[in-house]
Amino acid sequence: MYRTEVPVEMNNFSLIILGGGAAGIFAAIAAKESSPNSTVAVLDKSAHLLAKVRISGGGRCNVTHACFDPKSLIQNYPRGSKELLGPFYRFQPQDTIDWFEKHGVQLKAEPDGRVFPVSDSSQTIIDCLLDHARTNEVEILLKQHVEAIEKTSSGFQLHLKDGHSLSCQKLLIATGSAKAGYLWAEKLGHTIQPPVPSLFTFNIPHFTLSHLSGIAIDPVEIALRNTSLSQKGSLLITHFGFSGPAALKLSAWGARQLHDSTYQAELDINWLPNDSEESIFNTLREAKKRTPQKTVGATRLFSLSKKLWQTLAEEMDDQKWIALPDKRLRQLAQKLVRDSYKTGGKSTHKEEFVTCGGIDLKEVDFKTMESKICPGLYFAGEILDIDGVTGGFNFQNAWTTGFLAGSSAQRENP
Ligand SMILES: Cc1cc2nc3c(=O)[nH]c(=O)nc-3n(C[C@H](O)[C@H](O)[C@H](O)COP(=O)(O)OP(=O)(O)OC[C@H]3O[C@@H](n4cnc5c(N)ncnc54)[C@H](O)[C@@H]3O)c2cc1C
């Protein structure tokens, strides 16, 4: 059982962690494992810890990604890639897998690289983290409202809404994308890069492909017009627009531009990114030569589903090849490599979303996760201006920065 009331005798901690999410709980365990005599408390405003872990990955928790080379791994972070390189040499996905195994949880990698618990249940991850927080005697205080944080000569004083005060030598803020965390950090001297959503799906008004909802095409190249941003991979057609890894990744890399344009943008789609327009045109001419009396829609060409092919062919769908002059074949080839859709907004992707923006990375020492502005203050997880693409990279950021923050904050407290 966790406490929801702070006992009067409880006061001076070696480390207080604000936020009991993935980063905060992992940091607490790391702190106690590297310095067993230290006193560590986690304060959370809610009644439940690890709430996002519970709902993550559709309830399965995509813990990390099977990408074990730090230089490749950082390519998956639209914000924070440069800063994460050093930390990933110290704690990367292999360390995450080893850590969970050592703490009793077997993980498995799926063919696309996403790593899940063998149980396929996020509860396994929650149980593991909370069991080890308990056995390491991490003090957990729920439903706590910190009203103010004061920097003192020996550390920090936290003033709680119920009138209590708690002091600590070191303070770690790991409140994810919660506004309070940004405000505390600002008051302690930090700059906040404006938070905006990342990892969302695209809404297309009057969507001409909505009847194909549920169809995934792999690979497709999707690009944000007038930028250098594009993604190649699996694209999912939904009732309202585009989702799937390629669209989600594009939303992450374009999070700021898309926010600034109020999500009004032009998407260019190459349905056949492995073929050139010229080779597609030649394939169409070949079809015309071979099967002149067949209709375009009835001809199976390329790796597209029949319904998508018929939709993309538009009014050519029920025409015979013989009736189509080369000019029309050229138009069809162009559409297949440069189809375009106007976005009118975004929707939240239910399986994973994240906030771009947060603590300015220049103000943090990535060897220890300590603030360069306020000694003794640490940050970990999503509160930092770090976000990854979909696939387990966001939790990896939480584990890595949480591990570094927790173990380095307590290194001098043997
Ligand atoms: C639906 C969904 C699914 C996801 N699935 C995946 C996935 O499968 N794989 C992946 O890599 N990423 C996933 N993510 C992203 C991932 O969950 C986050 O990147 C990760 O949880 C960040 O961890 P964190 O500890 O920094 O923040 P959080 O998990 O957000 O934890 C912050 C904690 O701080 C507490 N808090 C907030 N305000 C206060 C306050 N004022 N005082 C005290 N405590 C406070 C909160 O209650 C919370 O417990 C998903 C996100 C969502 C929303």
XYZ file of C-alpha atoms and ligand atoms in Angstrom:
467
model
C 0.000 0.000 0.000
C 1.186 3.486 -0.718
C 0.728 6.519 1.444
C -1.576 9.343 0.518
C -0.817 11.296 3.672
C 2.621 12.489 4.616
C 3.591 11.505 8.203
C 4.906 14.441 10.240
C 8.180 12.655 11.013
C 8.879 12.194 7.325
C 11.041 14.959 6.053
C 14.561 14.923 4.780
C 15.133 12.697 1.734
C 18.282 12.178 -0.239
C 16.191 12.325 -3.411
C 12.605 13.265 -4.161
C 11.189 12.369 -7.542
C 8.161 14.256 -8.789
C 6.155 11.988 -11.101
C 5.642 8.236 -10.845
C 5.633 7.419 -14.537
C 8.137 5.238 -16.400
C 11.019 7.693 -15.975
C 10.324 8.505 -12.320
C 9.890 4.930 -11.078
C 12.845 3.652 -13.101
C 14.970 6.489 -11.683
C 13.860 5.662 -8.131
C 14.912 2.016 -8.501
C 18.206 3.020 -10.139
C 18.906 5.444 -7.299
C 18.296 2.821 -4.625
C 20.168 0.087 -6.467
C 23.215 2.311 -6.866
C 22.974 3.748 -3.359
C 20.966 1.444 -1.048
C 21.326 3.679 2.007
C 19.836 6.702 0.329
C 16.269 7.719 1.107
C 14.186 8.096 -2.038
C 10.574 9.230 -2.363
C 8.305 9.414 -5.402
C 5.445 11.919 -5.241
C 2.614 11.697 -7.727
C -0.434 13.859 -7.977
C -2.636 10.998 -9.138
C -3.881 7.924 -7.318
C -2.146 5.522 -9.730
C 1.436 5.104 -10.776
C 2.591 4.221 -14.292
C -0.774 5.092 -15.854
C 0.694 5.492 -19.338
C 2.580 2.220 -19.099
C -0.737 0.520 -18.426
C -2.386 1.826 -21.618
C 0.755 1.777 -23.736
C 1.103 -0.230 -26.905
C -2.603 -1.103 -26.872
C -2.211 -2.622 -23.375
C 0.878 -4.635 -24.346
C 3.531 -1.967 -23.563
C 6.033 -1.554 -26.348
C 8.954 -1.356 -23.892
C 11.749 -0.564 -26.327
C 12.978 -1.218 -29.872
C 15.455 -3.863 -30.992
C 17.964 -1.314 -32.258
C 21.254 -1.799 -30.484
C 23.594 0.648 -32.195
C 23.377 4.056 -30.486
C 24.169 5.846 -33.754
C 21.222 4.163 -35.503
C 19.022 4.465 -32.447
C 19.256 8.267 -32.280
C 17.895 8.507 -35.839
C 14.492 7.771 -34.311
C 14.335 10.934 -32.240
C 13.121 14.048 -34.068
C 14.123 16.014 -30.981
C 16.988 14.961 -28.715
C 18.979 12.759 -31.066
C 22.310 14.567 -30.582
C 21.919 14.737 -26.821
C 20.876 11.074 -26.458
C 23.942 9.638 -28.189
C 26.144 9.705 -25.049
C 23.357 8.410 -22.751
C 22.648 5.544 -25.198
C 26.274 4.428 -24.937
C 25.554 4.005 -21.225
C 22.002 2.620 -21.252
C 20.453 1.469 -24.518
C 17.758 -1.068 -25.561
C 20.031 -4.053 -24.830
C 20.472 -2.711 -21.299
C 16.694 -2.335 -21.013
C 16.181 -5.949 -22.110
C 18.912 -7.136 -19.715
C 17.511 -4.999 -16.880
C 14.012 -6.424 -17.202
C 15.378 -9.952 -17.536
C 17.489 -9.496 -14.416
C 14.400 -8.190 -12.640
C 12.276 -11.158 -13.710
C 10.619 -10.093 -16.988
C 11.324 -11.740 -20.319
C 10.924 -9.491 -23.357
C 10.521 -10.494 -27.010
C 11.188 -8.608 -30.237
C 8.576 -8.678 -32.997
C 9.646 -8.776 -36.681
C 9.293 -4.990 -36.994
C 11.697 -4.472 -34.077
C 9.164 -3.531 -31.397
C 9.909 -5.167 -28.065
C 7.104 -6.319 -25.742
C 6.896 -8.427 -22.589
C 6.478 -12.124 -23.468
C 3.197 -11.954 -21.521
C 1.881 -9.325 -23.989
C 0.562 -7.455 -20.973
C 1.674 -4.061 -19.712
C 0.711 -5.238 -16.221
C 3.867 -7.403 -16.188
C 5.996 -4.273 -16.588
C 3.997 -2.386 -13.936
C 4.247 -5.281 -11.466
C 7.985 -5.586 -12.046
C 8.666 -1.870 -11.535
C 6.431 -1.528 -8.490
C 7.739 -4.740 -6.875
C 11.290 -3.503 -7.188
C 10.413 -0.029 -5.978
C 8.858 -1.722 -2.930
C 11.722 -4.133 -2.229
C 14.167 -1.249 -2.541
C 12.117 0.716 0.004
C 11.231 3.606 -2.251
C 8.712 5.764 -0.376
C 5.681 6.325 -2.582
C 3.308 9.186 -1.869
C 0.194 9.425 -3.997
C -2.352 12.235 -4.470
C 0.245 14.821 -3.541
C -0.106 18.421 -4.648
C 3.145 20.306 -4.624
C 2.331 23.991 -4.513
C 5.835 25.451 -4.537
C 9.438 24.362 -4.754
C 12.088 26.382 -2.985
C 15.829 26.080 -3.560
C 17.652 26.012 -0.225
C 21.336 25.952 0.720
C 21.187 22.169 1.307
C 18.830 21.230 -1.500
C 15.108 21.818 -1.980
C 12.024 22.402 0.105
C 8.681 21.237 -1.316
C 5.559 22.910 -0.004
C 2.486 20.698 -0.277
C -1.098 21.834 -0.552
C -2.026 20.098 2.731
C 0.428 22.320 4.607
C 3.292 19.807 4.870
C 6.797 20.542 3.689
C 9.318 18.001 2.532
C 13.000 18.630 2.066
C 15.514 16.800 -0.080
C 19.115 17.140 -1.134
C 18.372 16.284 -4.761
C 15.201 16.747 -6.768
C 14.229 14.966 -9.981
C 11.305 16.285 -12.006
C 9.786 13.529 -14.164
C 6.241 14.765 -14.648
C 6.040 13.984 -18.380
C 4.089 16.548 -20.353
C 2.190 17.909 -17.309
C 2.028 21.702 -17.155
C 3.055 21.801 -13.485
C 6.464 20.295 -14.244
C 7.202 22.931 -16.872
C 6.150 25.706 -14.464
C 8.361 24.423 -11.628
C 11.304 24.096 -14.005
C 10.715 27.615 -15.296
C 10.649 28.993 -11.766
C 13.948 27.233 -11.084
C 15.482 29.036 -14.071
C 14.820 26.741 -17.033
C 13.628 27.531 -20.541
C 10.701 25.505 -21.910
C 10.434 24.781 -25.606
C 6.693 25.139 -26.317
C 4.925 21.790 -25.972
C 3.033 20.594 -29.060
C 1.597 17.161 -29.926
C 3.590 14.553 -31.799
C 2.624 11.118 -33.185
C -0.842 11.832 -34.541
C -2.855 10.728 -37.537
C -3.815 12.975 -40.446
C -7.418 13.973 -41.135
C -8.305 14.602 -44.772
C -11.574 16.466 -45.369
C -13.803 14.827 -48.049
C -11.453 11.853 -48.005
C -11.737 9.965 -51.288
C -10.213 6.767 -49.874
C -12.443 6.352 -46.802
C -14.141 3.289 -48.342
C -10.713 1.624 -48.158
C -10.494 2.137 -44.389
C -8.477 -0.613 -42.740
C -6.189 -1.275 -45.697
C -2.446 -1.030 -44.953
C 0.020 -0.538 -47.810
C 3.705 -1.253 -47.372
C 5.860 0.439 -48.465
C 4.492 3.862 -49.280
C 6.371 7.153 -49.253
C 4.523 10.032 -47.656
C 5.963 13.551 -47.810
C 5.063 16.943 -46.403
C 5.054 19.272 -49.397
C 7.451 22.253 -49.348
C 9.622 20.599 -46.711
C 12.353 17.987 -46.902
C 10.310 15.690 -44.649
C 9.213 12.316 -45.934
C 8.778 8.799 -44.560
C 8.788 5.430 -46.248
C 6.941 2.539 -44.627
C 3.551 1.115 -43.894
C 0.592 3.476 -44.348
C -2.839 2.723 -42.944
C -5.929 4.163 -44.607
C -8.564 5.138 -42.032
C -12.106 6.503 -42.312
C -10.729 10.004 -41.898
C -7.295 9.981 -43.481
C -3.901 8.389 -42.917
C -2.326 6.546 -40.009
C 0.198 3.718 -39.633
C 3.936 3.977 -38.969
C 4.798 6.129 -42.022
C 2.137 8.760 -41.231
C 2.912 8.745 -37.499
C 6.632 9.166 -38.150
C 5.948 12.037 -40.524
C 3.759 13.671 -37.868
C 6.645 13.393 -35.393
C 9.285 14.889 -37.686
C 6.857 17.585 -38.832
C 5.282 18.199 -35.400
C 6.380 21.844 -35.192
C 5.710 22.825 -38.824
C 2.324 21.113 -38.733
C 1.373 22.830 -35.489
C 2.438 26.211 -36.900
C 0.298 25.646 -40.007
C -2.670 24.607 -37.793
C -2.420 21.188 -39.421
C -3.340 22.513 -42.858
C -0.790 20.940 -45.172
C -0.357 19.106 -48.441
C 0.708 15.449 -48.307
C 2.348 13.883 -51.361
C 2.007 10.132 -51.573
C 4.080 7.793 -53.641
C 2.135 4.517 -53.682
C 4.976 2.651 -55.407
C 8.201 4.088 -53.952
C 10.321 1.179 -55.145
C 9.505 1.906 -58.813
C 10.334 4.966 -60.915
C 7.610 6.835 -62.748
C 9.229 5.714 -65.999
C 9.154 2.019 -65.119
C 5.514 2.328 -63.984
C 4.629 4.040 -67.268
C 6.348 1.227 -69.173
C 4.441 -1.391 -67.148
C 1.159 0.349 -68.046
C 2.117 0.405 -71.748
C 3.053 -3.260 -71.530
C -0.399 -4.045 -70.067
C -2.020 -2.125 -72.886
C -0.018 -4.120 -75.433
C -0.639 -7.500 -73.778
C -4.286 -7.144 -72.752
C -5.811 -4.351 -74.895
C -9.400 -5.574 -74.433
C -9.213 -5.930 -70.654
C -10.384 -3.092 -68.415
C -7.791 -1.275 -66.337
C -9.603 -2.129 -63.077
C -9.640 -5.855 -63.866
C -5.892 -5.970 -64.502
C -3.709 -6.904 -61.532
C -0.617 -4.743 -61.725
C 1.880 -3.751 -59.039
C 1.565 -4.770 -55.402
C -1.533 -2.650 -54.685
C -4.789 -4.157 -53.473
C -7.469 -4.432 -56.139
C -9.709 -1.870 -54.434
C -6.923 0.683 -54.062
C -5.769 0.146 -57.642
C -9.316 0.667 -58.927
C -9.727 3.807 -56.813
C -6.427 5.306 -57.937
C -7.241 4.562 -61.560
C -10.370 6.720 -61.048
C -12.463 7.002 -64.226
C -9.965 4.844 -66.135
C -10.994 1.942 -63.910
C -13.678 0.545 -66.248
C -12.042 1.596 -69.502
C -10.259 -0.844 -71.784
C -6.496 -0.362 -72.132
C -6.868 0.057 -75.882
C -8.985 3.184 -75.316
C -6.249 4.916 -73.341
C -3.700 7.054 -75.186
C -0.173 7.287 -73.757
C -1.051 10.687 -72.284
C -3.596 9.042 -69.967
C -1.147 6.286 -69.053
C 1.387 8.974 -68.161
C -1.221 10.680 -65.934
C -1.896 7.391 -64.161
C 1.831 6.740 -63.658
C 2.183 10.259 -62.232
C -0.719 9.743 -59.856
C 0.802 6.493 -58.606
C 4.049 8.232 -57.655
C 2.714 11.705 -56.767
C -0.805 11.518 -55.405
C -1.744 14.414 -53.159
C -4.122 15.078 -50.261
C -4.850 18.233 -48.248
C -4.916 17.742 -44.486
C -7.535 19.577 -42.469
C -6.516 18.538 -38.984
C -5.197 15.709 -36.844
C -6.527 12.982 -34.574
C -4.921 11.401 -31.562
C -3.410 8.026 -32.295
C -4.789 5.840 -29.527
C -1.871 3.417 -29.301
C 0.903 5.929 -28.626
C 1.244 9.674 -28.492
C 3.757 11.993 -27.050
C 4.607 15.669 -26.574
C 7.295 17.472 -28.517
C 8.849 20.335 -26.520
C 9.843 20.667 -22.871
C 13.035 21.459 -20.972
C 15.582 23.079 -23.272
C 18.261 20.452 -23.791
C 21.133 22.945 -23.730
C 20.398 23.473 -20.048
C 20.913 19.816 -19.045
C 24.139 17.843 -18.556
C 23.464 14.588 -20.416
C 26.177 12.711 -18.505
C 24.110 12.969 -15.327
C 20.758 14.546 -16.362
C 21.499 17.326 -13.858
C 20.426 20.870 -14.576
C 23.230 23.186 -15.653
C 21.228 26.070 -14.206
C 20.150 24.753 -10.803
C 22.591 22.331 -9.098
C 20.930 19.305 -7.516
C 17.952 19.445 -9.885
C 17.541 16.585 -12.377
C 15.180 15.802 -15.267
C 14.144 12.560 -16.960
C 11.609 11.353 -19.509
C 9.109 13.227 -21.563
C 9.460 16.522 -19.650
C 12.663 17.007 -21.651
C 12.455 18.385 -25.183
C 12.923 14.822 -26.444
C 10.491 12.668 -28.357
C 10.844 9.600 -30.461
C 8.886 8.081 -33.302
C 6.479 5.242 -32.648
C 7.931 1.805 -31.836
C 9.192 1.841 -28.234
C 11.603 4.774 -28.549
C 9.722 7.006 -26.112
C 9.941 4.506 -23.288
C 13.601 3.971 -24.114
C 14.122 7.692 -23.534
C 12.343 7.329 -20.176
C 14.451 4.291 -19.135
C 17.759 5.815 -20.270
C 17.333 9.290 -18.816
C 15.612 7.869 -15.711
C 18.483 5.441 -15.130
C 21.137 8.134 -15.567
C 19.290 10.661 -13.417
C 18.553 8.212 -10.590
C 21.981 6.622 -10.471
C 23.928 9.861 -10.812
C 21.795 11.835 -8.353
C 22.594 9.256 -5.681
C 26.163 8.424 -6.605
C 27.567 10.573 -3.809
C 25.198 9.065 -1.223
C 26.709 5.621 -0.579
C -1.793 5.952 -25.148
C -0.299 5.971 -25.107
C 0.405 4.838 -25.472
C 1.797 4.852 -25.476
N 2.454 3.723 -25.842
C 3.807 3.721 -25.880
C 4.524 2.554 -26.211
O 3.939 1.478 -26.383
N 5.890 2.648 -26.301
C 6.559 3.815 -26.047
O 7.790 3.825 -26.145
N 5.902 4.920 -25.686
C 4.556 4.900 -25.572
N 3.896 6.025 -25.194
C 4.675 7.180 -24.763
C 5.143 6.930 -23.311
O 4.029 6.514 -22.559
C 5.744 8.183 -22.700
O 6.788 8.656 -23.509
C 6.287 7.842 -21.299
O 5.231 7.390 -20.490
C 6.936 9.051 -20.663
O 7.280 8.698 -19.362
P 7.429 9.818 -18.250
O 7.682 9.080 -16.977
O 8.403 10.834 -18.669
O 6.013 10.562 -18.186
P 4.582 9.978 -17.793
O 4.480 8.544 -18.104
O 3.622 10.905 -18.404
O 4.548 10.129 -16.202
C 4.447 11.367 -15.574
C 3.942 11.163 -14.154
O 3.942 12.432 -13.518
C 2.756 12.561 -12.771
N 2.465 13.976 -12.593
C 1.977 14.846 -13.494
N 1.824 16.058 -12.926
C 2.240 15.946 -11.641
C 2.314 16.842 -10.538
N 1.906 18.086 -10.651
N 2.793 16.383 -9.365
C 3.192 15.103 -9.219
N 3.128 14.188 -10.229
C 2.662 14.617 -11.414
C 1.706 11.825 -13.600
O 0.583 11.458 -12.797
C 2.513 10.635 -14.099
O 2.440 9.560 -13.191
C 2.506 6.030 -25.136
C 1.801 7.173 -24.753
C 0.412 7.145 -24.736
C -0.325 8.395 -24.319
